[in-house]
Coordinates of C-alpha atoms in Angstrom, one line a residue:
X490 CA 1.0 9.7 48.6
X491 CA 0.3 11.4 45.3
X492 CA 3.9 10.7 44.2
X493 CA 3.5 7.0 45.3
X494 CA 0.3 6.6 43.3
X495 CA 1.9 8.1 40.2
X496 CA 4.8 5.9 40.5
X497 CA 2.6 2.8 41.0
X498 CA 0.4 3.8 37.9
X499 CA 3.5 4.3 35.8
X500 CA 4.9 0.9 37.0
X501 CA 1.7 -0.9 36.2
X502 CA 1.3 0.7 32.8
X503 CA 5.0 -0.1 31.9
X504 CA 4.4 -3.7 33.0
X505 CA 1.3 -4.1 30.9
X506 CA 3.2 -2.6 27.9
X507 CA 6.1 -4.9 28.4
X508 CA 3.8 -8.0 28.6
X509 CA 2.0 -6.9 25.4
X510 CA 5.2 -6.3 23.5
X511 CA 6.7 -9.5 24.9
X512 CA 3.6 -11.6 23.7
X513 CA 3.8 -10.0 20.3
X514 CA 7.5 -10.5 19.8
X515 CA 7.2 -14.0 21.2
X516 CA 4.3 -14.9 18.7
X517 CA 6.2 -13.4 15.7
X518 CA 9.3 -15.3 16.8
X519 CA 7.6 -18.7 17.0
X520 CA 5.9 -18.2 13.7
X521 CA 9.1 -17.1 12.0
X522 CA 11.0 -20.0 13.5
X523 CA 8.6 -22.7 12.5
X524 CA 7.5 -21.2 9.2
X525 CA 10.8 -19.8 8.0
X526 CA 12.2 -23.2 6.7
X527 CA 9.1 -23.8 4.6
X528 CA 9.1 -20.3 2.9
X529 CA 11.0 -20.3 -0.4
X530 CA 10.5 -19.5 -4.0
X531 CA 8.9 -22.8 -4.8
X532 CA 6.5 -22.3 -1.8
X533 CA 5.4 -18.9 -3.2
X534 CA 5.1 -19.8 -6.8
X535 CA 3.6 -23.3 -6.9
X536 CA 0.1 -24.4 -6.4
X537 CA -1.2 -26.6 -3.6
X538 CA -0.7 -30.3 -3.9
X539 CA -1.5 -33.5 -1.8
X540 CA -4.1 -31.7 0.2
X541 CA -1.7 -29.2 1.5
X542 CA 1.2 -31.5 2.3
X543 CA 3.1 -30.6 -0.8
X544 CA 3.2 -27.6 -3.2
X545 CA 2.8 -24.0 -2.3
X546 CA 0.4 -21.1 -1.8
X547 CA 0.6 -19.1 -5.1
X548 CA -3.2 -19.1 -5.8
X549 CA -3.9 -18.7 -2.2
X550 CA -1.8 -15.6 -2.1
X551 CA -3.4 -14.4 -5.6
X552 CA -6.9 -15.0 -4.2
X553 CA -6.2 -13.1 -1.0
X554 CA -5.0 -10.2 -3.0
X555 CA -8.0 -10.2 -5.2
X556 CA -10.4 -10.2 -2.3
X557 CA -8.5 -7.3 -0.7
X558 CA -8.5 -5.4 -3.9
X559 CA -12.2 -5.8 -4.4
X560 CA -12.8 -4.9 -0.8
X561 CA -10.8 -1.6 -1.1
X562 CA -12.6 -0.8 -4.4
X563 CA -16.0 -1.2 -2.8
X564 CA -15.2 0.3 0.6
X565 CA -13.4 3.5 -0.4
X566 CA -16.4 5.3 -2.0
X567 CA -18.8 4.2 0.7
X568 CA -16.3 5.6 3.3
X569 CA -15.9 8.8 1.5
X570 CA -19.7 9.3 1.3
X571 CA -20.3 8.6 4.9
X572 CA -17.5 10.9 6.1
X573 CA -18.7 13.7 4.0
X574 CA -22.3 13.3 5.0
X575 CA -21.2 13.4 8.6
X576 CA -18.9 16.4 8.3
X577 CA -20.7 18.6 5.6
X578 CA -24.3 17.7 5.3
X579 CA -25.4 16.6 8.7
X580 CA -26.0 19.6 10.8
X581 CA -27.5 18.4 14.0
X582 CA -25.1 17.0 16.6
X583 CA -27.7 14.3 17.3
X584 CA -27.7 12.9 13.8
X585 CA -23.8 12.9 13.7
X586 CA -23.8 11.2 17.1
X587 CA -26.3 8.5 15.6
X588 CA -24.1 7.9 12.7
X589 CA -20.9 7.5 14.7
X590 CA -22.7 5.2 17.0
X591 CA -23.7 3.0 14.0
X592 CA -20.1 3.0 12.8
X593 CA -18.7 2.0 16.2
X594 CA -21.4 -0.6 16.5
X595 CA -20.5 -2.0 13.2
X596 CA -16.9 -2.0 14.0
X597 CA -17.5 -4.2 17.1
X598 CA -19.7 -6.7 15.3
X599 CA -18.3 -10.3 15.3
X600 CA -16.8 -11.2 11.9
X601 CA -19.1 -14.3 11.7
X602 CA -22.1 -11.8 11.5
X603 CA -20.7 -10.3 8.3
X604 CA -20.2 -13.8 6.9
X605 CA -23.8 -14.9 7.6
X606 CA -25.0 -11.6 6.1
X607 CA -23.0 -12.1 2.9
X608 CA -24.2 -15.8 2.8
X609 CA -27.8 -14.8 3.0
X610 CA -27.7 -11.7 0.8
X611 CA -25.0 -12.4 -1.9
X612 CA -24.8 -16.3 -2.0
X613 CA -28.5 -17.1 -1.6
X614 CA -30.6 -14.0 -2.4
X615 CA -28.5 -12.7 -5.3
X616 CA -27.8 -16.2 -6.4
X617 CA -23.9 -15.7 -6.8
X618 CA -22.9 -18.8 -5.0
X619 CA -19.4 -18.8 -3.6
X620 CA -17.9 -15.8 -5.5
X621 CA -14.8 -13.5 -5.1
X622 CA -17.1 -10.6 -5.4
X623 CA -19.3 -11.7 -2.6
X624 CA -16.3 -12.2 -0.4
X625 CA -14.9 -8.7 -1.4
X626 CA -18.1 -7.0 -0.6
X627 CA -18.4 -8.7 2.8
X628 CA -14.8 -7.7 3.7
X629 CA -15.5 -4.2 2.4
X630 CA -18.4 -4.0 5.0
X631 CA -16.2 -5.3 7.7
X632 CA -13.5 -2.7 7.1
X633 CA -15.9 0.3 6.4
X634 CA -16.0 1.6 10.0
X635 CA -12.2 1.7 10.3
X636 CA -11.8 3.6 7.0
X637 CA -14.7 5.9 7.6
X638 CA -13.5 6.9 11.2
X639 CA -9.9 7.5 9.9
X640 CA -11.3 9.7 7.2
X641 CA -13.4 11.6 9.6
X642 CA -10.4 12.2 11.8
X643 CA -8.6 13.6 8.9
X644 CA -11.5 15.8 8.0
X645 CA -11.6 17.1 11.5
X646 CA -8.0 18.1 11.3
X647 CA -8.5 20.4 8.4
X648 CA -8.3 24.0 9.7
X649 CA -11.7 25.7 9.6
X650 CA -10.1 28.7 8.0
X651 CA -9.5 26.8 4.7
X652 CA -13.3 26.1 4.4
X653 CA -14.1 29.7 5.4
X654 CA -11.8 31.1 2.9
X655 CA -13.2 28.9 0.1
X656 CA -16.7 30.0 1.1
X657 CA -15.6 33.7 1.0
X658 CA -14.4 33.2 -2.6
X659 CA -18.0 32.1 -3.6
X660 CA -17.5 28.4 -3.7
X661 CA -20.6 26.4 -3.0
X662 CA -20.7 23.3 -0.7
X663 CA -20.0 20.8 -3.5
X664 CA -17.1 23.0 -4.8
X665 CA -15.6 23.1 -1.3
X666 CA -15.8 19.3 -1.0
X667 CA -13.9 18.8 -4.3
X668 CA -11.4 21.6 -4.0
X669 CA -10.6 21.7 -0.3
X670 CA -11.8 18.8 1.7
X671 CA -11.0 15.9 -0.4
X672 CA -7.5 16.9 -1.5
X673 CA -6.6 17.4 2.1
X674 CA -8.3 14.1 3.3
X675 CA -6.5 11.5 1.0
X676 CA -4.1 10.8 3.7
X677 CA -6.8 9.6 6.1
X678 CA -8.4 7.5 3.4
X679 CA -5.1 5.7 2.6
X680 CA -4.4 5.2 6.2
X681 CA -7.7 3.8 7.1
X682 CA -7.8 1.7 4.0
X683 CA -4.5 0.1 4.9
X684 CA -5.4 -0.6 8.4
X685 CA -8.7 -2.1 7.3
X686 CA -7.1 -4.2 4.7
X687 CA -4.6 -5.4 7.4
X688 CA -7.6 -6.5 9.5
X689 CA -9.4 -8.0 6.6
X690 CA -6.5 -10.1 5.3
X691 CA -6.6 -12.3 8.3
X692 CA -10.4 -12.8 8.4
X693 CA -11.7 -16.3 8.0
X694 CA -15.5 -16.2 8.9
X695 CA -16.6 -13.7 6.5
X696 CA -15.1 -15.4 3.4
X697 CA -15.5 -19.1 4.4
X698 CA -19.3 -18.9 3.7
X699 CA -19.1 -16.6 0.7
X700 CA -15.9 -16.7 -1.3
X701 CA -13.2 -19.3 -0.8
X702 CA -12.5 -23.0 -1.1
X703 CA -9.6 -25.2 -0.1
X704 CA -8.3 -26.2 -3.5
X705 CA -9.2 -26.4 -7.2
X706 CA -9.7 -22.6 -7.9
X707 CA -7.3 -20.3 -9.9
X708 CA -8.3 -17.0 -11.5
X709 CA -12.0 -16.1 -11.3
X710 CA -13.9 -16.4 -14.7
X711 CA -16.9 -14.6 -13.7
X712 CA -19.1 -13.6 -10.7
X713 CA -21.5 -16.6 -10.2
X714 CA -19.9 -19.7 -8.7
X715 CA -16.5 -18.3 -8.9
X716 CA -14.6 -18.8 -5.6
X717 CA -11.0 -18.1 -4.9
X718 CA -8.3 -19.7 -2.7
X719 CA -7.2 -17.7 0.3
X720 CA -4.5 -17.8 2.9
X721 CA -6.7 -17.5 6.1
X722 CA -8.9 -20.4 5.0
X723 CA -5.9 -22.4 3.9
X724 CA -4.4 -22.0 7.3
X725 CA -7.8 -22.8 9.0
X726 CA -8.0 -26.1 7.1
X727 CA -4.5 -27.2 7.6
X728 CA -4.7 -26.5 11.3
X729 CA -7.1 -29.3 11.6
X730 CA -4.4 -31.8 10.2
X731 CA -1.4 -30.1 11.9
X732 CA -0.2 -33.3 13.6
X733 CA 1.1 -34.4 10.1
X734 CA 4.8 -33.1 10.0
X735 CA 4.7 -32.3 6.3
X736 CA 1.4 -30.4 6.8
X737 CA 2.5 -28.6 9.8
X738 CA 5.5 -27.2 7.9
X739 CA 3.2 -25.8 5.2
X740 CA 0.8 -24.4 7.9
X741 CA 3.4 -22.3 9.7
X742 CA 5.0 -21.2 6.3
X743 CA 1.5 -20.0 5.2
X744 CA 0.9 -18.3 8.6
X745 CA 4.3 -16.6 8.2
X746 CA 3.4 -15.2 4.7
X747 CA 0.0 -14.0 6.0
X748 CA 1.7 -12.3 9.0
X749 CA 4.2 -10.6 6.6
X750 CA 1.3 -9.3 4.4
X751 CA -0.4 -7.9 7.5
X752 CA 2.8 -6.3 8.8
X753 CA 3.6 -4.7 5.4
X754 CA 0.1 -3.1 5.3
X755 CA 0.4 -1.9 8.9
X756 CA 3.8 -0.5 8.5
X757 CA 2.9 1.4 5.3
X758 CA 0.0 3.0 7.1
X759 CA 2.1 4.0 10.2
X760 CA 3.7 7.2 8.8
X761 CA 0.4 8.6 7.5
X762 CA -1.2 7.8 10.9
X763 CA 1.6 9.6 12.8
X764 CA 1.4 12.6 10.5
X765 CA -2.3 12.6 11.1
X766 CA -2.0 12.8 14.9
X767 CA 0.7 15.5 14.5
X768 CA -1.6 17.7 12.4
X769 CA -4.4 17.2 14.8
X770 CA -2.4 18.4 17.7
X771 CA -1.3 21.7 15.9

């Protein structure tokens, strides 16, 4: 009976894995098949024309990269601070558990909540209007839990003897952080940041209220009332007019470019993540 249960569990798990991989491969295949013919050099280097029916996605791609760069610049220091507070300065297990609970809750919050928060705080209260900085900060908040947890896992994997040896040499807590913990934790920061950016690259709700418009924007010229174009919002708008064949071709092409961007970020993060798990098992 036990062998039968083990076999049944393995079969069910294998079937679920096969279905998940099949859905992923099928989705990527459909997007590549429909979007591939639209992707060429002109598509990547021209700006949008005729309400998306002609032209390309150059400024949409540039705007997406600006938002991601801003999100990383804002998120990385916060993630480092939270991870170090949890591992170094918080002594009670209750306080650590409370901080981790907040991070997990924030990670599960719907993206529209971040968008509404950014709209109320940055767009209205700060008076920025739609701005690349507001969108970047909102995306930074959405990816903060992923980056912080990844950094925490890396800090946990650092052997305790390193910290003990540094303390035995007379280093204080701040010196241990700068000399021992942070140099060993950069891999977790990079891995978490790439995974967080891969998630943020496809978000629409956080930026549609705070940072992006459909057409008419190029490079930002300031902070207030300085929106950018973005690939996710571009796809969202074109999807509402997808019955037009010319628009449908551009829609699938933009989706393929966005998918490629997300896959690139995920693939770059994969070696660091595998190395992190190997070190944790040692």
